[in-house]
């Protein structure tokens, strides 16, 4: 089918760029002596996870049990969930996963440890990575003493095994913390088998920042406006674009496209890195300034050339991961030629 005949809005993924992005990251990891464990929250598609493993990835990372279930159903048998799992229902689901895959979970508190212990006692031993915070202000313990306490607890708890440490995103502070922490752990016989770090924007500097042994990166498979702004990638490395149509031109400086926040999500760019909700390669000065659910308001005031009603536009989203999560399927292309649709099998699996 001619790509121009696909109804819009439609996400389109160029597989030649995906392949290049995957190989580039795998090559980096191989050269740096770091194991690659891609985060599938970006694509949520089992065939792409399998390709990552074929190219050398050690296993995958998921954020939620629901994503891990989809990937295990597709035959992937080595999974890290980089998110604390809390509650009895979740313990039973984690136990079921542990029966059919090597499972690891990161956590930062004793309640999550108790959940993983329950799962491990039912389904088979589960590896624990203790998460520490290096300034993100999200999950992760905030002192070396707390890491030690949780590591000891993991060592002494049934159903789990202390496997190491987890941090996101890796930065200079990660290195400082590890320099203090590692001798303390080793002194107690708790040398981490795995130090798992993550984040695409600084991925190629990981080896300079901290002695990470495994890298969890997600966005690198597609790239987006944020990874371009961070200097990780160029526009030519962006594999995922949303094709939209101009449906109205109410004023000379305004175009309305057939996609709003239900297509693009609403993630803004980090302060100082760009305005609006996406980048139009054919109209670099156009700004997706406002969105309602199904309307995108494109400010054309800075554009010389302006798109007409009926014209199709390609948009590179600010942050591609939540955009993936909003669609049931996407179109794959190779060299710009339509190859078929792919189901985004793990989309919406937020539990
Ligand atoms: C815990 C964790 N690890 C890894 C990643 C991967 O980050 P990126 O998509 O920048 O590669 C994320 C992203 O949100 C994350 O939350």
Short mmCIF file of C-alpha atoms in Angstrom, two decimals, residues 43-341:
data_model
loop_
_atom_site.label_atom_id
_atom_site.label_comp_id
_atom_site.label_asym_id
_atom_site.label_seq_id
_atom_site.Cartn_x
_atom_site.Cartn_y
_atom_site.Cartn_z
CA UNK A 43 8.08 0.43 21.82
CA UNK A 44 5.97 -2.19 23.68
CA UNK A 45 6.27 -4.52 20.66
CA UNK A 46 7.55 -8.10 21.13
CA UNK A 47 9.12 -8.39 17.64
CA UNK A 48 11.28 -5.34 18.36
CA UNK A 49 12.31 -6.78 21.75
CA UNK A 50 13.32 -9.99 19.99
CA UNK A 51 15.42 -7.99 17.52
CA UNK A 52 17.17 -6.22 20.42
CA UNK A 53 18.06 -9.60 21.92
CA UNK A 54 19.18 -11.02 18.55
CA UNK A 55 21.60 -8.11 18.25
CA UNK A 56 23.14 -8.89 21.64
CA UNK A 57 20.96 -7.56 24.45
CA UNK A 58 21.15 -9.61 27.65
CA UNK A 59 17.40 -9.47 28.30
CA UNK A 60 14.83 -6.72 28.59
CA UNK A 61 13.57 -4.18 31.11
CA UNK A 62 9.89 -3.48 31.73
CA UNK A 63 8.31 -0.87 33.96
CA UNK A 64 5.11 -2.75 34.75
CA UNK A 65 4.07 -6.36 35.34
CA UNK A 66 1.56 -6.06 32.47
CA UNK A 67 4.36 -5.27 30.03
CA UNK A 68 6.42 -8.17 31.36
CA UNK A 69 3.46 -10.54 30.91
CA UNK A 70 3.10 -9.56 27.25
CA UNK A 71 6.83 -10.05 26.67
CA UNK A 72 6.94 -13.39 28.52
CA UNK A 73 3.97 -14.55 26.43
CA UNK A 74 6.12 -13.75 23.40
CA UNK A 75 8.90 -16.02 24.69
CA UNK A 76 11.25 -13.53 26.35
CA UNK A 77 12.74 -15.23 29.38
CA UNK A 78 15.02 -12.70 31.09
CA UNK A 79 13.22 -9.66 32.46
CA UNK A 80 14.03 -6.85 34.89
CA UNK A 81 11.12 -4.82 36.23
CA UNK A 82 12.68 -1.47 37.13
CA UNK A 83 9.81 -0.43 39.33
CA UNK A 84 8.81 -1.32 42.89
CA UNK A 85 6.12 -4.02 42.98
CA UNK A 86 3.76 -3.63 45.95
CA UNK A 87 0.68 -5.60 46.97
CA UNK A 88 -0.63 -9.14 47.13
CA UNK A 89 -2.29 -9.32 43.72
CA UNK A 90 0.95 -8.20 42.17
CA UNK A 91 2.93 -10.78 44.18
CA UNK A 92 0.84 -13.54 42.60
CA UNK A 93 1.38 -12.18 39.10
CA UNK A 94 5.11 -11.82 39.73
CA UNK A 95 5.19 -15.41 41.02
CA UNK A 96 3.55 -16.59 37.77
CA UNK A 97 6.20 -14.72 35.78
CA UNK A 98 9.00 -16.20 37.89
CA UNK A 99 7.82 -19.70 36.91
CA UNK A 100 8.53 -19.03 33.24
CA UNK A 101 11.29 -16.38 33.15
CA UNK A 102 14.36 -15.24 35.04
CA UNK A 103 12.93 -12.28 36.92
CA UNK A 104 14.58 -9.37 38.67
CA UNK A 105 12.89 -6.41 40.34
CA UNK A 106 14.25 -3.13 41.61
CA UNK A 107 12.94 -1.69 44.84
CA UNK A 108 13.66 0.87 47.51
CA UNK A 109 11.64 -0.19 50.55
CA UNK A 110 10.86 -3.18 52.80
CA UNK A 111 7.19 -3.38 51.76
CA UNK A 112 8.16 -3.96 48.13
CA UNK A 113 10.78 -6.46 49.34
CA UNK A 114 8.05 -8.38 51.19
CA UNK A 115 5.95 -8.49 47.99
CA UNK A 116 8.87 -9.82 45.93
CA UNK A 117 9.71 -12.31 48.67
CA UNK A 118 6.16 -13.66 48.62
CA UNK A 119 6.34 -13.98 44.82
CA UNK A 120 9.71 -15.69 44.98
CA UNK A 121 8.61 -18.18 47.60
CA UNK A 122 5.69 -19.19 45.37
CA UNK A 123 7.20 -18.96 41.89
CA UNK A 124 10.95 -19.34 42.30
CA UNK A 125 13.77 -17.08 43.47
CA UNK A 126 13.72 -13.49 42.20
CA UNK A 127 16.72 -11.18 41.97
CA UNK A 128 16.53 -7.87 43.79
CA UNK A 129 18.28 -4.65 42.75
CA UNK A 130 18.26 -1.91 45.37
CA UNK A 131 17.43 1.42 43.74
CA UNK A 132 19.26 4.56 44.86
CA UNK A 133 18.44 8.11 43.84
CA UNK A 134 21.11 10.33 42.26
CA UNK A 135 19.02 13.48 42.19
CA UNK A 136 15.94 12.55 40.14
CA UNK A 137 13.66 12.96 43.15
CA UNK A 138 11.58 9.91 42.30
CA UNK A 139 11.99 6.37 43.65
CA UNK A 140 15.32 5.30 45.12
CA UNK A 141 16.78 5.45 48.61
CA UNK A 142 18.72 8.60 49.33
CA UNK A 143 21.55 7.41 51.59
CA UNK A 144 24.30 4.82 51.52
CA UNK A 145 23.08 3.50 54.89
CA UNK A 146 19.62 2.77 53.44
CA UNK A 147 21.16 0.86 50.51
CA UNK A 148 23.15 -1.25 52.97
CA UNK A 149 20.08 -1.93 55.12
CA UNK A 150 18.02 -3.07 52.13
CA UNK A 151 20.86 -5.11 50.64
CA UNK A 152 21.28 -6.97 53.94
CA UNK A 153 17.52 -7.49 54.17
CA UNK A 154 17.44 -8.90 50.62
CA UNK A 155 20.32 -11.26 51.48
CA UNK A 156 18.45 -12.47 54.57
CA UNK A 157 14.96 -12.80 53.04
CA UNK A 158 13.50 -16.01 51.62
CA UNK A 159 12.50 -16.14 47.98
CA UNK A 160 14.85 -13.36 46.88
CA UNK A 161 18.50 -12.96 46.03
CA UNK A 162 20.48 -9.72 46.37
CA UNK A 163 21.72 -9.13 42.82
CA UNK A 164 22.87 -5.54 43.00
CA UNK A 165 21.94 -1.92 42.44
CA UNK A 166 19.74 0.20 40.19
CA UNK A 167 19.80 3.92 39.39
CA UNK A 168 18.04 6.30 36.99
CA UNK A 169 19.22 8.39 35.30
CA UNK A 170 22.95 7.80 35.47
CA UNK A 171 24.78 11.08 36.11
CA UNK A 172 27.93 12.32 37.80
CA UNK A 173 26.31 11.88 41.21
CA UNK A 174 25.78 8.16 40.42
CA UNK A 175 29.54 7.77 40.20
CA UNK A 176 30.12 9.63 43.48
CA UNK A 177 27.57 7.51 45.33
CA UNK A 178 29.02 4.26 43.95
CA UNK A 179 32.55 5.22 44.95
CA UNK A 180 31.36 5.50 48.54
CA UNK A 181 28.95 2.57 48.43
CA UNK A 182 30.84 -0.23 46.68
CA UNK A 183 33.64 -0.66 49.27
CA UNK A 184 31.01 -0.71 52.04
CA UNK A 185 29.00 -3.44 50.27
CA UNK A 186 32.09 -5.47 49.45
CA UNK A 187 33.26 -5.29 53.08
CA UNK A 188 30.07 -7.11 54.04
CA UNK A 189 30.31 -9.72 51.28
CA UNK A 190 27.56 -7.97 49.31
CA UNK A 191 29.45 -7.11 46.13
CA UNK A 192 26.76 -6.34 43.53
CA UNK A 193 26.68 -8.73 40.59
CA UNK A 194 24.73 -6.10 38.62
CA UNK A 195 24.88 -2.30 38.67
CA UNK A 196 22.02 -1.25 36.41
CA UNK A 197 21.93 2.30 35.03
CA UNK A 198 19.69 3.95 32.50
CA UNK A 199 18.70 6.87 30.32
CA UNK A 200 19.13 7.51 26.59
CA UNK A 201 20.13 11.20 26.62
CA UNK A 202 23.51 10.56 28.31
CA UNK A 203 23.82 6.87 27.36
CA UNK A 204 27.03 7.18 25.37
CA UNK A 205 28.75 8.78 28.37
CA UNK A 206 27.75 6.07 30.85
CA UNK A 207 31.24 4.55 31.07
CA UNK A 208 32.71 7.99 31.94
CA UNK A 209 30.19 8.67 34.69
CA UNK A 210 29.85 5.47 36.68
CA UNK A 211 30.92 1.79 36.83
CA UNK A 212 27.61 0.54 35.50
CA UNK A 213 27.50 -3.11 34.38
CA UNK A 214 24.09 -3.05 32.65
CA UNK A 215 22.42 -0.27 30.66
CA UNK A 216 18.64 0.16 30.53
CA UNK A 217 17.78 2.41 27.62
CA UNK A 218 14.41 2.74 25.93
CA UNK A 219 14.03 5.84 23.79
CA UNK A 220 17.19 5.14 21.75
CA UNK A 221 15.26 2.70 19.55
CA UNK A 222 13.15 5.51 18.04
CA UNK A 223 14.60 8.78 19.36
CA UNK A 224 12.44 11.89 19.63
CA UNK A 225 12.62 15.65 19.94
CA UNK A 226 14.03 15.35 23.47
CA UNK A 227 16.89 13.01 22.58
CA UNK A 228 17.75 15.31 19.66
CA UNK A 229 17.70 18.33 22.00
CA UNK A 230 19.96 16.42 24.41
CA UNK A 231 22.52 15.86 21.64
CA UNK A 232 22.10 12.07 21.64
CA UNK A 233 20.66 11.93 18.12
CA UNK A 234 19.89 13.97 15.01
CA UNK A 235 16.55 14.36 13.20
CA UNK A 236 17.71 11.66 10.76
CA UNK A 237 17.89 9.23 13.71
CA UNK A 238 14.21 9.69 14.55
CA UNK A 239 12.45 6.49 13.48
CA UNK A 240 8.99 7.32 14.83
CA UNK A 241 6.88 10.01 13.22
CA UNK A 242 3.16 10.65 13.41
CA UNK A 243 1.56 11.41 10.05
CA UNK A 244 -1.25 13.94 10.35
CA UNK A 245 -3.45 15.90 7.92
CA UNK A 246 -4.21 19.62 7.84
CA UNK A 247 -7.99 19.75 8.24
CA UNK A 248 -8.55 23.48 8.57
CA UNK A 249 -6.81 26.84 8.02
CA UNK A 250 -9.07 29.24 9.91
CA UNK A 251 -6.50 32.06 9.72
CA UNK A 252 -3.40 32.59 7.55
CA UNK A 253 -1.04 31.92 10.44
CA UNK A 254 -2.96 28.93 11.83
CA UNK A 255 -3.29 25.32 10.64
CA UNK A 256 -5.39 22.73 12.44
CA UNK A 257 -4.21 19.12 12.17
CA UNK A 258 -6.26 16.00 12.93
CA UNK A 259 -4.27 15.04 16.05
CA UNK A 260 -4.19 16.48 19.56
CA UNK A 261 -3.34 15.29 23.04
CA UNK A 262 -4.94 11.86 22.46
CA UNK A 263 -2.32 11.27 19.77
CA UNK A 264 0.76 13.14 21.00
CA UNK A 265 0.32 13.09 24.82
CA UNK A 266 1.15 16.42 26.45
CA UNK A 267 4.77 16.11 27.54
CA UNK A 268 6.46 19.51 27.22
CA UNK A 269 10.09 19.93 26.25
CA UNK A 270 12.50 20.50 29.15
CA UNK A 271 12.88 24.22 29.93
CA UNK A 272 14.96 26.07 27.36
CA UNK A 273 15.04 23.26 24.76
CA UNK A 274 12.10 24.19 22.55
CA UNK A 275 8.44 25.12 22.52
CA UNK A 276 5.35 23.26 21.39
CA UNK A 277 4.48 19.59 21.20
CA UNK A 278 6.35 18.30 18.17
CA UNK A 279 8.73 19.03 15.30
CA UNK A 280 7.64 19.23 11.64
CA UNK A 281 10.64 18.25 9.47
CA UNK A 282 9.06 19.82 6.35
CA UNK A 283 8.19 23.04 8.19
CA UNK A 284 10.86 23.54 10.87
CA UNK A 285 9.41 26.92 11.89
CA UNK A 286 5.89 25.53 12.47
CA UNK A 287 4.95 25.18 16.12
CA UNK A 288 2.38 22.71 17.50
CA UNK A 289 1.46 25.39 19.99
CA UNK A 290 -1.75 24.08 21.52
CA UNK A 291 -3.75 20.89 21.57
CA UNK A 292 -7.21 19.85 22.54
CA UNK A 293 -8.04 16.14 22.51
CA UNK A 294 -8.32 15.71 18.74
CA UNK A 295 -7.18 19.08 17.37
CA UNK A 296 -3.62 20.30 17.02
CA UNK A 297 -3.23 24.06 16.64
CA UNK A 298 -0.16 24.77 14.53
CA UNK A 299 1.23 28.29 14.65
CA UNK A 300 2.58 29.11 11.18
CA UNK A 301 3.45 32.75 11.83
CA UNK A 302 7.22 32.08 11.53
CA UNK A 303 6.86 29.98 8.34
CA UNK A 304 7.54 31.29 4.83
CA UNK A 305 6.01 28.28 3.08
CA UNK A 306 2.72 27.20 4.69
CA UNK A 307 0.86 23.88 4.38
CA UNK A 308 -2.53 23.71 2.69
CA UNK A 309 -5.74 21.99 3.76
CA UNK A 310 -5.48 18.29 2.89
CA UNK A 311 -1.67 18.27 3.08
CA UNK A 312 -0.10 15.48 5.10
CA UNK A 313 2.61 16.39 7.59
CA UNK A 314 5.09 14.30 9.52
CA UNK A 315 5.59 15.15 13.19
CA UNK A 316 8.41 14.01 15.50
CA UNK A 317 6.90 13.92 19.01
CA UNK A 318 8.53 15.60 22.00
CA UNK A 319 8.66 12.35 23.98
CA UNK A 320 7.90 9.20 22.04
CA UNK A 321 7.26 6.71 24.90
CA UNK A 322 3.83 8.00 25.99
CA UNK A 323 2.87 8.42 22.31
CA UNK A 324 3.49 4.69 21.70
CA UNK A 325 1.22 3.96 24.63
CA UNK A 326 -1.69 5.84 23.01
CA UNK A 327 -1.99 3.72 19.86
CA UNK A 328 -3.11 0.16 19.15
CA UNK A 329 -0.93 -0.23 16.10
CA UNK A 330 1.57 1.53 13.90
CA UNK A 331 2.72 1.31 10.31
CA UNK A 332 6.19 -0.07 9.59
CA UNK A 333 8.18 1.23 6.63
CA UNK A 334 11.52 0.24 5.15
CA UNK A 335 13.27 2.80 3.04
CA UNK A 336 10.03 4.76 3.20
CA UNK A 337 7.97 1.90 1.72
CA UNK A 338 5.00 0.57 3.69
CA UNK A 339 5.65 -2.96 5.04
CA UNK A 340 2.54 -3.61 7.13
CA UNK A 341 1.01 -2.78 10.49
#
